[in-house]
Coordinates of C-alpha atoms in Angstrom, one line a residue:
Chain A
I248 CA 6.3 -27.0 -5.0
S249 CA 3.3 -25.7 -6.3
S250 CA 2.3 -22.0 -6.7
L251 CA -0.9 -20.5 -7.8
V252 CA -1.2 -16.9 -8.8
V253 CA -4.2 -14.7 -8.9
V254 CA -4.7 -12.8 -12.1
E255 CA -5.5 -9.0 -12.3
H256 CA -7.5 -7.5 -15.2
R257 CA -9.1 -4.7 -16.1
N258 CA -10.5 -4.0 -19.7
G259 CA -9.7 -7.5 -20.3
A260 CA -6.6 -7.6 -19.8
L261 CA -3.9 -9.5 -17.6
T262 CA -2.1 -6.1 -16.1
G263 CA 1.4 -5.6 -16.6
S264 CA 1.9 -7.0 -12.4
T265 CA -0.1 -9.9 -13.1
L266 CA 2.7 -10.7 -15.5
S267 CA 5.5 -9.6 -12.8
A268 CA 3.7 -12.2 -10.0
I269 CA 3.9 -15.1 -12.5
A270 CA 7.6 -14.3 -13.4
A271 CA 8.2 -14.4 -9.5
A272 CA 5.9 -17.4 -9.1
A273 CA 8.1 -19.1 -11.9
R274 CA 11.8 -18.5 -10.5
L275 CA 10.2 -20.5 -7.2
G276 CA 9.9 -23.6 -9.3
G277 CA 7.1 -26.1 -9.4
P278 CA 4.3 -25.6 -11.7
V279 CA 2.3 -22.4 -12.1
S280 CA -1.3 -22.0 -11.8
A281 CA -3.4 -18.9 -12.8
L282 CA -6.8 -17.9 -11.0
V283 CA -8.7 -15.9 -13.1
G284 CA -11.4 -14.4 -11.3
G285 CA -14.2 -12.5 -12.5
E286 CA -17.9 -12.6 -14.7
G287 CA -17.3 -13.4 -18.5
V288 CA -13.7 -13.7 -17.9
G289 CA -13.2 -16.0 -21.1
G290 CA -10.8 -14.1 -22.9
V291 CA -8.8 -13.2 -19.5
A292 CA -8.0 -17.0 -19.4
D293 CA -7.0 -17.3 -22.3
S294 CA -4.5 -14.8 -22.4
A295 CA -3.1 -15.7 -18.9
A296 CA -3.1 -19.0 -20.8
R297 CA -0.4 -17.7 -23.3
V298 CA 1.7 -16.3 -20.9
E299 CA 5.6 -18.0 -20.0
G300 CA 5.7 -20.2 -17.6
V301 CA 1.9 -21.1 -16.5
D302 CA 1.3 -24.3 -16.3
K303 CA -2.5 -24.2 -15.9
V304 CA -5.0 -21.6 -16.1
L305 CA -8.6 -21.6 -13.2
V306 CA -11.8 -19.7 -14.0
A307 CA -14.0 -18.6 -11.8
D308 CA -16.5 -17.2 -13.6
S309 CA -19.7 -16.0 -11.7
P310 CA -21.8 -12.6 -11.3
L311 CA -20.6 -12.7 -7.6
L312 CA -17.3 -11.7 -8.8
R313 CA -18.7 -9.2 -11.3
H314 CA -16.4 -6.9 -10.2
Q315 CA -14.0 -8.9 -8.0
Q316 CA -14.8 -8.1 -4.8
P317 CA -12.6 -9.1 -1.7
E318 CA -15.3 -11.1 0.0
P319 CA -16.4 -13.8 -2.1
Y320 CA -12.6 -13.9 -3.7
A321 CA -11.0 -14.7 -0.3
E322 CA -13.0 -17.4 0.0
L323 CA -12.3 -19.1 -3.0
L324 CA -9.0 -18.4 -2.4
A325 CA -8.5 -19.7 1.1
S326 CA -10.2 -22.7 -0.3
L327 CA -8.2 -23.2 -3.5
A328 CA -5.2 -22.9 -1.5
A329 CA -6.1 -25.7 1.2
A330 CA -7.8 -28.2 -1.3
A331 CA -5.3 -28.2 -4.1
A332 CA -2.5 -28.1 -2.1
F333 CA -0.3 -25.2 -3.4
T334 CA 2.2 -24.4 -1.5
H335 CA 2.7 -20.2 -2.7
V336 CA -0.4 -18.2 -3.1
L337 CA 1.1 -14.8 -4.7
A338 CA -0.9 -11.2 -6.0
P339 CA 0.5 -8.6 -7.4
G340 CA 1.4 -5.9 -5.5
G341 CA -1.1 -3.0 -5.8
T342 CA -4.0 -2.4 -4.7
F343 CA -6.4 -5.6 -6.0
G344 CA -3.7 -8.3 -4.6
K345 CA -3.4 -5.7 -1.5
N346 CA -7.0 -5.5 -1.0
L347 CA -7.7 -9.3 -1.5
L348 CA -4.8 -11.4 -0.5
P349 CA -4.5 -10.6 3.1
R350 CA -8.1 -11.6 4.0
A351 CA -8.1 -15.2 2.4
A352 CA -4.6 -15.4 4.3
A353 CA -7.1 -15.1 7.5
L354 CA -9.5 -17.0 6.7
A355 CA -6.9 -19.5 5.7
G356 CA -4.9 -18.9 9.3
A357 CA -1.5 -17.4 7.8
Q358 CA 0.5 -14.5 8.1
P359 CA 1.3 -13.5 4.5
A360 CA 4.7 -11.3 3.2
A361 CA 3.4 -7.8 1.8
D362 CA 5.3 -6.6 -1.0
V363 CA 8.4 -9.2 -2.0
V364 CA 11.3 -7.6 -3.6
E365 CA 13.1 -10.9 -3.8
I366 CA 13.3 -14.8 -3.2
V367 CA 16.0 -16.6 -1.3
D368 CA 14.3 -19.6 -1.6
A369 CA 10.6 -21.4 -1.3
D370 CA 10.2 -20.1 2.7
T371 CA 12.5 -17.1 2.5
F372 CA 12.1 -13.6 1.2
V373 CA 13.2 -10.3 1.8
R374 CA 10.3 -7.0 1.7
P375 CA 10.8 -3.4 2.6
I376 CA 10.1 -1.9 5.7
Y377 CA 10.3 1.7 7.1
A378 CA 9.2 3.3 4.0
G379 CA 12.1 1.0 2.0
N380 CA 15.3 2.1 4.1
A381 CA 15.4 -1.0 5.2
L382 CA 15.0 -4.5 3.9
A383 CA 14.0 -7.2 5.6
T384 CA 14.5 -11.2 5.1
V385 CA 11.8 -13.2 6.2
R386 CA 10.8 -16.6 6.4
F387 CA 7.6 -18.8 6.6
T388 CA 8.2 -21.0 9.8
A389 CA 4.9 -22.0 9.9
P390 CA 3.3 -25.1 7.7
G391 CA 0.6 -24.7 5.0
P392 CA 0.7 -22.4 1.5
R393 CA 2.5 -19.0 1.6
F394 CA 1.0 -16.2 0.7
L395 CA 2.5 -13.0 -0.3
T396 CA 2.0 -9.9 -2.4
A397 CA 4.7 -9.5 -5.5
R398 CA 6.1 -5.9 -5.8
P399 CA 5.9 -5.6 -10.2
T400 CA 9.1 -3.4 -10.1
S401 CA 11.2 -5.7 -8.4
F402 CA 10.3 -9.1 -11.2
K403 CA 11.0 -8.4 -14.7
P404 CA 7.3 -10.4 -16.3
A405 CA 6.7 -12.4 -17.7
A406 CA 6.8 -12.3 -21.5
A407 CA 2.4 -12.4 -22.5
A408 CA 3.0 -14.5 -25.7
R409 CA 5.2 -17.5 -24.9
A410 CA 6.6 -20.3 -27.9
G411 CA 4.3 -23.2 -27.8
A412 CA 0.7 -24.4 -26.8
P413 CA -1.5 -22.5 -24.4
A414 CA -1.6 -24.0 -20.9
A415 CA -4.9 -26.1 -19.8
V416 CA -8.2 -23.7 -18.8
E417 CA -10.1 -25.3 -16.6
A418 CA -12.9 -24.5 -14.4
A419 CA -12.1 -23.9 -10.5
P420 CA -12.8 -26.8 -8.9
A421 CA -16.8 -27.5 -6.9
G422 CA -15.3 -26.9 -3.9
A423 CA -14.4 -23.8 -4.0
L424 CA -16.7 -22.0 -6.1
A425 CA -19.1 -23.5 -3.2
A426 CA -16.9 -21.6 -0.1
M427 CA -17.4 -18.7 -2.6
A428 CA -21.2 -18.9 -2.9
A429 CA -21.4 -19.6 0.6
A430 CA -19.6 -15.8 1.5
P431 CA -21.0 -13.4 3.5
A432 CA -22.4 -10.6 1.7
A433 CA -19.8 -8.8 -0.5
A434 CA -19.3 -4.9 -0.2
E435 CA -22.1 -3.8 -3.5
W436 CA -19.8 -1.9 -5.7
V437 CA -21.6 1.5 -6.7
A438 CA -19.3 3.1 -8.9
E439 CA -15.8 3.6 -10.4
S440 CA -13.8 6.5 -12.5
G441 CA -10.9 6.8 -13.2
R442 CA -8.9 8.3 -16.7
D443 CA -9.7 6.6 -19.5
G444 CA -6.6 4.5 -20.8
G445 CA -5.3 7.0 -22.7
A446 CA -2.4 7.0 -24.8
R447 CA 0.6 6.8 -22.1
P448 CA 2.0 4.0 -20.5
E449 CA 0.7 2.7 -17.1
L450 CA 3.0 4.3 -14.9
G451 CA 4.4 0.8 -13.4
A452 CA 5.3 -0.1 -16.8
A453 CA 6.6 3.1 -18.0
K454 CA 10.2 3.8 -18.6
V455 CA 10.6 7.4 -19.1
I456 CA 8.2 9.3 -15.9
I457 CA 8.1 12.7 -15.2
A458 CA 7.1 13.8 -11.7
G459 CA 5.1 17.1 -10.7
G460 CA 5.1 18.2 -7.0
R461 CA 3.5 21.3 -5.2
A462 CA 5.6 23.8 -6.9
L463 CA 3.5 23.1 -10.1
K464 CA 0.9 25.0 -8.1
S465 CA -2.3 24.1 -10.6
K466 CA -3.8 21.5 -12.9
E467 CA -3.2 23.2 -16.2
N468 CA 0.4 23.3 -15.7
F469 CA 0.8 19.4 -15.0
A470 CA -0.9 19.6 -19.0
L471 CA 3.3 21.4 -19.9
L472 CA 4.9 17.9 -17.8
E473 CA 2.1 15.9 -20.2
R474 CA 4.1 17.9 -23.2
L475 CA 7.9 16.5 -22.1
A476 CA 6.3 12.9 -21.0
D477 CA 4.5 12.5 -24.5
L478 CA 8.2 13.9 -26.2
L479 CA 9.7 11.0 -24.5
G480 CA 7.3 8.3 -25.0
G481 CA 6.8 8.2 -21.6
A482 CA 4.4 9.0 -18.2
V483 CA 3.2 11.3 -15.8
A484 CA 3.2 11.1 -11.9
A485 CA 2.9 13.1 -9.2
S486 CA 4.1 13.6 -5.8
R487 CA 1.7 13.4 -2.9
A488 CA 1.5 17.3 -2.1
A489 CA 0.3 17.4 -5.4
V490 CA -3.0 15.3 -5.1
D491 CA -3.9 16.7 -1.9
A492 CA -3.6 19.9 -3.2
G493 CA -6.4 18.7 -6.6
Y494 CA -4.2 19.3 -9.6
V495 CA -4.1 15.7 -10.1
P496 CA -6.2 12.5 -9.7
N497 CA -4.9 10.0 -7.1
D498 CA -3.7 7.5 -9.2
L499 CA -0.7 9.7 -10.8
Q500 CA 0.9 9.8 -7.0
V501 CA 4.2 7.6 -6.6
G502 CA 5.4 7.1 -3.4
Q503 CA 5.6 5.2 0.1
T504 CA 1.7 4.6 0.1
G505 CA 1.1 5.3 -3.0
K506 CA 2.3 3.4 -6.6
V507 CA 5.8 2.5 -6.3
V508 CA 8.2 2.9 -9.9
A509 CA 11.4 1.6 -11.4
P510 CA 11.6 3.4 -14.9
E511 CA 14.8 3.7 -16.5
L512 CA 14.5 8.0 -16.0
Y513 CA 12.6 9.8 -13.3
V514 CA 12.4 13.3 -13.5
A515 CA 11.4 14.7 -10.9
L516 CA 10.0 18.5 -11.1
G517 CA 9.3 20.7 -7.5
I518 CA 9.8 17.7 -6.0
S519 CA 11.5 18.2 -2.3
G520 CA 12.3 14.5 -1.7
A521 CA 10.3 13.9 1.7
I522 CA 11.4 10.3 3.1
Q523 CA 7.7 9.1 1.4
H524 CA 7.7 10.3 -1.6
V525 CA 12.1 8.7 -2.5
A526 CA 10.1 5.6 -1.2
G527 CA 8.5 4.8 -4.4
I528 CA 11.3 5.9 -6.9
K529 CA 14.6 4.7 -5.1
D530 CA 14.6 1.9 -7.7
S531 CA 15.0 3.8 -10.7
K532 CA 17.7 3.7 -13.3
C533 CA 18.0 7.3 -13.6
I534 CA 17.0 9.9 -11.4
V535 CA 17.0 13.7 -12.3
A536 CA 16.3 16.7 -10.3
V537 CA 15.2 19.8 -11.3
N538 CA 14.3 22.2 -8.0
T539 CA 14.7 26.0 -7.3
D540 CA 16.2 24.7 -3.6
A541 CA 19.9 23.6 -3.6
E542 CA 19.0 22.0 -0.3
A543 CA 16.1 19.9 -1.2
P544 CA 16.8 15.9 0.2
I545 CA 16.1 15.2 -3.8
F546 CA 19.6 16.2 -4.5
Q547 CA 21.3 13.8 -2.4
L548 CA 19.1 10.9 -4.5
A549 CA 19.2 12.1 -7.7
D550 CA 21.4 11.3 -10.2
Y551 CA 22.0 14.5 -12.3
G552 CA 20.4 17.5 -10.2
L553 CA 19.8 20.8 -11.4
V554 CA 18.8 24.0 -10.0
Q555 CA 16.4 26.1 -11.6
D556 CA 13.1 27.5 -11.9
L557 CA 10.9 23.8 -13.6
F558 CA 9.1 26.6 -15.6
T559 CA 11.8 27.7 -16.9
A560 CA 13.6 24.7 -17.0
L561 CA 10.3 22.9 -19.0
P562 CA 10.3 25.1 -22.3
E563 CA 14.1 24.1 -22.2
L564 CA 14.3 20.8 -21.9
E565 CA 11.5 20.3 -24.8
Q566 CA 13.6 22.2 -26.8
E567 CA 16.6 20.4 -26.2
I568 CA 14.8 17.4 -26.4
A569 CA 13.2 18.2 -29.6
K570 CA 16.9 18.9 -31.4
L571 CA 17.8 15.6 -30.3
K572 CA 15.4 13.8 -31.7
K573 CA 15.9 15.9 -34.9
Q574 CA 19.8 14.7 -34.8
G575 CA 18.9 10.9 -34.7
Chain B
M1070 CA -25.1 2.7 16.0
K1071 CA -23.8 2.6 19.6
R1072 CA -19.8 2.9 18.6
A1073 CA -17.1 2.9 16.5
L1074 CA -14.1 1.1 17.2
V1075 CA -10.7 2.3 16.0
A1076 CA -7.8 0.3 16.0
I1077 CA -4.4 2.4 16.5
K1078 CA -0.4 1.2 16.2
R1079 CA 2.5 3.5 18.1
V1080 CA 5.4 3.4 15.3
V1081 CA 8.3 5.7 14.7
D1082 CA 7.5 9.4 14.3
Y1083 CA 7.5 9.9 10.4
N1084 CA 9.9 12.6 10.7
A1085 CA 12.2 10.1 11.8
R1086 CA 15.3 8.8 9.8
V1087 CA 15.7 5.2 11.3
R1088 CA 19.4 3.3 11.4
V1089 CA 19.8 0.0 11.2
K1090 CA 21.9 -2.1 13.5
A1091 CA 24.9 -3.0 13.3
D1092 CA 24.2 -6.8 14.2
K1093 CA 21.7 -6.8 11.5
S1094 CA 19.1 -7.7 13.9
G1095 CA 16.3 -4.8 13.7
V1096 CA 15.9 -1.1 12.8
D1097 CA 17.5 0.7 15.9
L1098 CA 14.8 2.5 17.8
T1099 CA 16.5 3.7 20.3
N1100 CA 15.7 7.2 21.5
V1101 CA 13.7 7.4 18.2
K1102 CA 10.7 9.8 18.8
M1103 CA 7.4 7.1 18.4
S1104 CA 4.4 8.5 17.4
M1105 CA 0.6 7.0 16.7
N1106 CA 0.9 5.8 13.1
P1107 CA -0.5 9.1 10.4
F1108 CA -3.4 6.2 9.1
C1109 CA -4.0 5.4 12.4
E1110 CA -5.0 9.1 13.3
I1111 CA -7.0 9.8 10.1
A1112 CA -8.8 6.5 10.7
L1113 CA -10.0 8.0 14.5
E1114 CA -10.4 11.3 13.1
E1115 CA -12.6 10.4 11.0
A1116 CA -14.3 8.3 14.0
L1117 CA -14.6 11.4 16.1
R1118 CA -16.0 12.9 13.0
L1119 CA -19.2 10.3 13.1
R1120 CA -19.6 10.9 16.4
E1121 CA -20.3 15.1 15.8
A1122 CA -22.6 14.0 13.6
K1123 CA -24.1 11.8 15.8
Q1124 CA -23.9 8.6 13.0
V1125 CA -21.9 6.8 16.8
E1126 CA -22.5 7.5 20.4
E1127 CA -19.3 6.4 21.5
V1128 CA -15.6 6.1 19.8
V1129 CA -13.4 3.3 21.1
A1130 CA -9.7 2.6 20.8
V1131 CA -7.9 0.1 21.1
S1132 CA -4.3 -1.1 20.1
V1133 CA -2.2 -3.9 21.2
G1134 CA 1.2 -4.5 21.9
P1135 CA 3.3 -3.5 25.0
Q1136 CA 3.1 -1.0 28.2
Q1137 CA 3.9 1.6 26.0
V1138 CA 1.0 1.9 23.7
Q1139 CA -0.7 3.4 26.6
E1140 CA 1.4 6.4 25.7
T1141 CA -0.5 6.3 21.9
L1142 CA -3.6 5.0 23.7
R1143 CA -4.1 8.5 25.5
T1144 CA -3.0 10.6 22.8
A1145 CA -6.2 9.1 20.7
L1146 CA -8.1 9.8 24.4
A1147 CA -6.9 13.3 23.6
M1148 CA -8.2 13.4 20.6
G1149 CA -11.4 12.8 21.7
A1150 CA -11.9 8.8 21.8
D1151 CA -14.0 8.4 24.4
R1152 CA -12.4 4.7 26.2
A1153 CA -9.3 2.4 25.6
I1154 CA -8.4 -0.5 25.3
H1155 CA -5.2 -1.6 25.5
V1156 CA -4.0 -5.3 24.6
S1157 CA -0.9 -6.3 26.1
T1158 CA 1.5 -8.9 24.3
P1159 CA 3.8 -10.9 26.6
A1160 CA 6.5 -8.7 28.6
A1161 CA 8.9 -11.2 27.2
S1162 CA 8.1 -10.7 23.5
D1163 CA 9.4 -7.8 21.8
P1164 CA 7.2 -5.6 19.9
A1165 CA 8.9 -5.4 17.1
T1166 CA 7.8 -9.2 15.9
L1167 CA 3.9 -8.2 16.3
Q1168 CA 2.9 -8.9 13.2
P1169 CA -0.8 -8.5 11.6
L1170 CA -2.1 -11.6 11.7
A1171 CA -2.1 -11.9 15.4
V1172 CA -2.9 -7.8 15.9
A1173 CA -6.1 -9.1 13.7
R1174 CA -7.8 -11.9 16.2
A1175 CA -7.0 -9.9 18.7
L1176 CA -9.0 -7.7 17.4
A1177 CA -11.5 -9.3 16.0
A1178 CA -11.7 -10.9 19.7
V1179 CA -12.5 -7.4 20.9
A1180 CA -15.1 -6.5 18.5
R1181 CA -17.1 -9.7 19.1
R1182 CA -16.6 -8.3 22.6
E1183 CA -17.6 -4.7 21.7
E1184 CA -20.0 -5.1 18.6
P1185 CA -19.2 -1.7 17.2
G1186 CA -21.2 -0.7 14.3
I1187 CA -17.7 0.1 12.3
V1188 CA -13.8 -0.8 12.8
L1189 CA -12.0 2.0 11.0
L1190 CA -8.1 1.5 11.2
G1191 CA -5.4 2.9 8.6
K1192 CA -4.1 1.6 5.8
Q1193 CA -0.7 0.7 6.8
A1194 CA 1.3 1.0 9.1
I1195 CA 4.6 3.1 8.4
D1196 CA 7.0 0.4 10.0
D1197 CA 6.7 -2.5 8.8
D1198 CA 4.1 -1.3 5.6
C1199 CA 2.3 -4.3 6.1
N1200 CA -1.2 -2.7 5.2
Q1201 CA -3.1 -5.7 5.8
T1202 CA -4.3 -5.5 9.2
G1203 CA -7.9 -4.5 7.9
Q1204 CA -8.2 -6.7 5.3
M1205 CA -7.1 -9.9 8.1
L1206 CA -9.7 -9.1 10.6
A1207 CA -12.7 -8.1 8.1
G1208 CA -11.8 -11.5 7.1
L1209 CA -12.0 -13.5 10.4
L1210 CA -15.4 -11.4 11.8
R1211 CA -16.4 -12.3 7.8
W1212 CA -17.0 -8.6 8.1
P1213 CA -17.5 -6.3 4.4
Q1214 CA -14.3 -4.2 3.7
A1215 CA -13.7 -1.1 2.3
T1216 CA -9.7 -0.4 2.1
F1217 CA -7.8 2.9 1.2
A1218 CA -10.9 4.8 2.1
S1219 CA -10.4 8.8 0.3
S1220 CA -14.0 8.8 1.5
L1221 CA -16.9 7.5 3.9
A1222 CA -21.0 8.5 4.7
V1223 CA -22.6 6.3 7.3
D1224 CA -25.9 6.0 7.4
A1225 CA -26.2 4.4 11.0
A1226 CA -30.4 4.5 10.5
A1227 CA -30.1 2.6 7.1
G1228 CA -26.8 0.6 8.4
T1229 CA -24.7 1.2 5.8
A1230 CA -21.8 3.1 4.9
T1231 CA -21.0 4.5 1.7
V1232 CA -16.9 4.2 1.0
E1233 CA -15.3 5.9 -1.6
R1234 CA -11.4 4.4 -2.7
E1235 CA -8.3 4.7 -3.8
V1236 CA -7.0 2.4 -6.5
D1237 CA -4.5 2.0 -9.0
G1238 CA -7.0 2.9 -11.7
G1239 CA -8.6 5.9 -9.9
S1240 CA -11.5 5.4 -7.4
E1241 CA -14.4 3.1 -6.8
T1242 CA -17.5 3.8 -4.8
L1243 CA -18.9 0.5 -2.5
R1244 CA -21.4 0.5 -0.2
L1245 CA -21.4 -2.0 2.6
K1246 CA -24.2 -2.6 5.0
L1247 CA -22.9 -2.5 8.7
P1248 CA -20.9 -3.5 10.7
G1249 CA -18.4 -3.2 8.6
V1250 CA -14.2 -2.7 8.4
V1251 CA -13.0 0.3 7.0
T1252 CA -9.5 1.1 6.3
A1253 CA -8.0 4.9 6.1
D1254 CA -6.3 6.3 3.3
L1255 CA -4.2 9.5 3.2
R1256 CA -7.1 12.3 2.1
L1257 CA -9.7 10.7 3.9
N1258 CA -9.4 13.5 6.5
T1259 CA -6.9 16.0 8.3
P1260 CA -6.4 15.0 12.3
R1261 CA -7.4 17.3 14.9
Y1262 CA -4.2 18.4 17.1
A1263 CA -5.7 17.0 20.8
T1264 CA -5.9 20.3 22.9
L1265 CA -4.5 20.7 26.3
P1266 CA -8.5 21.3 27.3
N1267 CA -8.6 17.5 26.3
I1268 CA -5.1 16.4 27.0
M1269 CA -5.8 16.9 30.9
K1270 CA -9.7 15.6 30.6
A1271 CA -8.1 12.4 28.5
K1272 CA -6.3 11.4 32.3
K1273 CA -9.2 11.0 33.5
K1274 CA -10.6 8.7 30.8
P1275 CA -10.6 4.9 31.2
I1276 CA -8.1 2.7 29.8
E1277 CA -9.3 -1.2 30.0
S1278 CA -6.5 -3.6 29.8
L1279 CA -6.7 -7.3 28.3
S1280 CA -3.7 -9.5 27.4
T1281 CA -3.6 -11.8 24.0
E1282 CA -2.7 -14.1 27.2
E1283 CA -6.7 -14.5 28.2
L1284 CA -8.1 -13.5 24.7
G1285 CA -6.0 -16.3 23.2
V1286 CA -4.3 -15.5 20.5
D1287 CA -0.5 -16.2 20.3
T1288 CA 1.5 -13.5 19.1
T1289 CA 4.7 -15.6 18.6
P1290 CA 5.7 -14.9 15.1
A1291 CA 5.0 -17.1 11.9
L1292 CA 6.6 -14.9 9.8
Q1293 CA 10.8 -15.1 11.5
T1294 CA 12.8 -12.3 10.5
L1295 CA 16.4 -13.9 9.1
Q1296 CA 18.4 -10.0 8.8
V1297 CA 17.3 -6.3 8.6
V1298 CA 19.8 -4.4 6.1
E1299 CA 19.8 -1.6 4.7
P1300 CA 19.7 -1.4 0.8
Q1301 CA 22.4 -1.1 -1.7
K1302 CA 22.9 3.1 -1.8
R1303 CA 22.9 4.7 -4.6
K1304 CA 26.1 6.1 -6.4
G1305 CA 26.2 9.9 -5.7
G1306 CA 25.1 12.3 -8.2
V1307 CA 25.9 15.1 -10.0
M1308 CA 24.9 18.5 -9.7
V1309 CA 24.6 19.8 -13.7
G1310 CA 24.8 23.9 -14.5
S1311 CA 21.9 23.4 -17.3
V1312 CA 19.4 22.0 -19.5
K1313 CA 21.2 21.8 -22.1
E1314 CA 24.0 20.3 -20.0
L1315 CA 21.5 17.9 -18.5
V1316 CA 20.1 16.6 -21.6
E1317 CA 23.6 15.9 -23.5
R1318 CA 24.2 14.0 -19.9
L1319 CA 21.1 12.2 -20.0
H1320 CA 21.8 11.3 -24.1
G1321 CA 25.5 10.5 -24.3
E1322 CA 26.4 9.2 -20.3
A1323 CA 23.4 7.7 -19.0
G1324 CA 22.1 7.0 -22.1
V1325 CA 18.5 7.1 -21.1
I1326 CA 17.3 9.6 -23.6

């Protein structure tokens, strides 16, 4: 067994989802290599070399990968997988991994397993289907590297700073780099926009998430959730309906086709609990629902349910929690 | 551009609650309502808008699967597609075992025949939730890809498509030199309903039949499904009477604050 994990990085740092993918790879047994692709990624490579469980870091530092575009990156990945005899190729679940890994798998003639939540053995994995209403155990039967994306909330992240010497860092083999250079032209990157990092934790890593639905009624009202989130050191999320209505940007969306989260505490305010939303929160340790509709499906899922208007509940929550903090 | 090719999938209706079969062999689809995958509807709608904006001359819908997918192709024709292609899978094969690699290979063969300026797909099917077919198709064709599109602007004269994509950190804008593959995300558009006159007109539109066998595509699943089970059920919850009680229990009982 020999695994290759594609490192996802933003602003010079490895994402939490990458640490989960590395942990998943380590579980397979066998050495773990981390692939760092991008431009000017020396620092990222050094960080990857310090992650617990990484045995080697391969670096592809090239202007072609400035925006980590899938067209050249997939050629690099497919070529590496074939040439270096990796048995497993993993990418973190998330928009980066999902965009890249299937393209690489197709080039390698392989059917990848998406969004793996459990490793049974080197060939056998569990993945959710039907919005997580069913779990399928799948086995790779064809020869060749097993390509898969790992759901971040299912694998406790590897430690970012291991005890002991960092792994060796070396350039990706020339053959793979040549394959990348020969790739057809990538889509041209034009721009990106996003929320500035901010002091709040990333949704995937947050221990507490305060989420709002369409009942919040406006962008301004979401600031009320931010206050509660800040009190608890948490992050803010939203249902699809709230994003569609323009109250919050898309990267706050939690659900079957948005982000999957598994915090210690998920508080759903004014969210009805449609199948598609629930798919993204089912693995949370504790789910709280506040809704004026006693019949809302979310109450069937919640550990604690409160039938109340969120606009009266929010200030009360802030008050009670502030009191608690004073006592503690 | 001559044409937009739209790949669509027939799946369980998004409102349907599915049950896992007692023998763990799969999900029970008996008498469950089937519909066009919601993301595929959005992809098709976008293609129709491209035709209305005169960026493409025709919209061709394609679907891979057993005889029943023709119902979904009829819906696509009723929504406004000009013609449809059904790539049938072997009669003995279970449609639940049809996987993205095989579908992508079939679609690549169709794309080479049809020479579209753009291929549109939904970003993921709500049954297998793979989110792979568009990316795999783009790889096989070695065309540029733009997945999770929340907006699409085609300049047919210049041969480019500008796509805004929803990504984890926010959004990213790409410009593709066509031909290329675009997968649709939720907010790309709101699909139209098929009107009654269009449903009637659709009956006369052609559905061409091809087969995976004649396209040389092997549909044997590379990933074998060993079992399908329901996830562990959460312990039942309780209703609380007040915020005060809620906070007390979250602190004292659940230990999460």
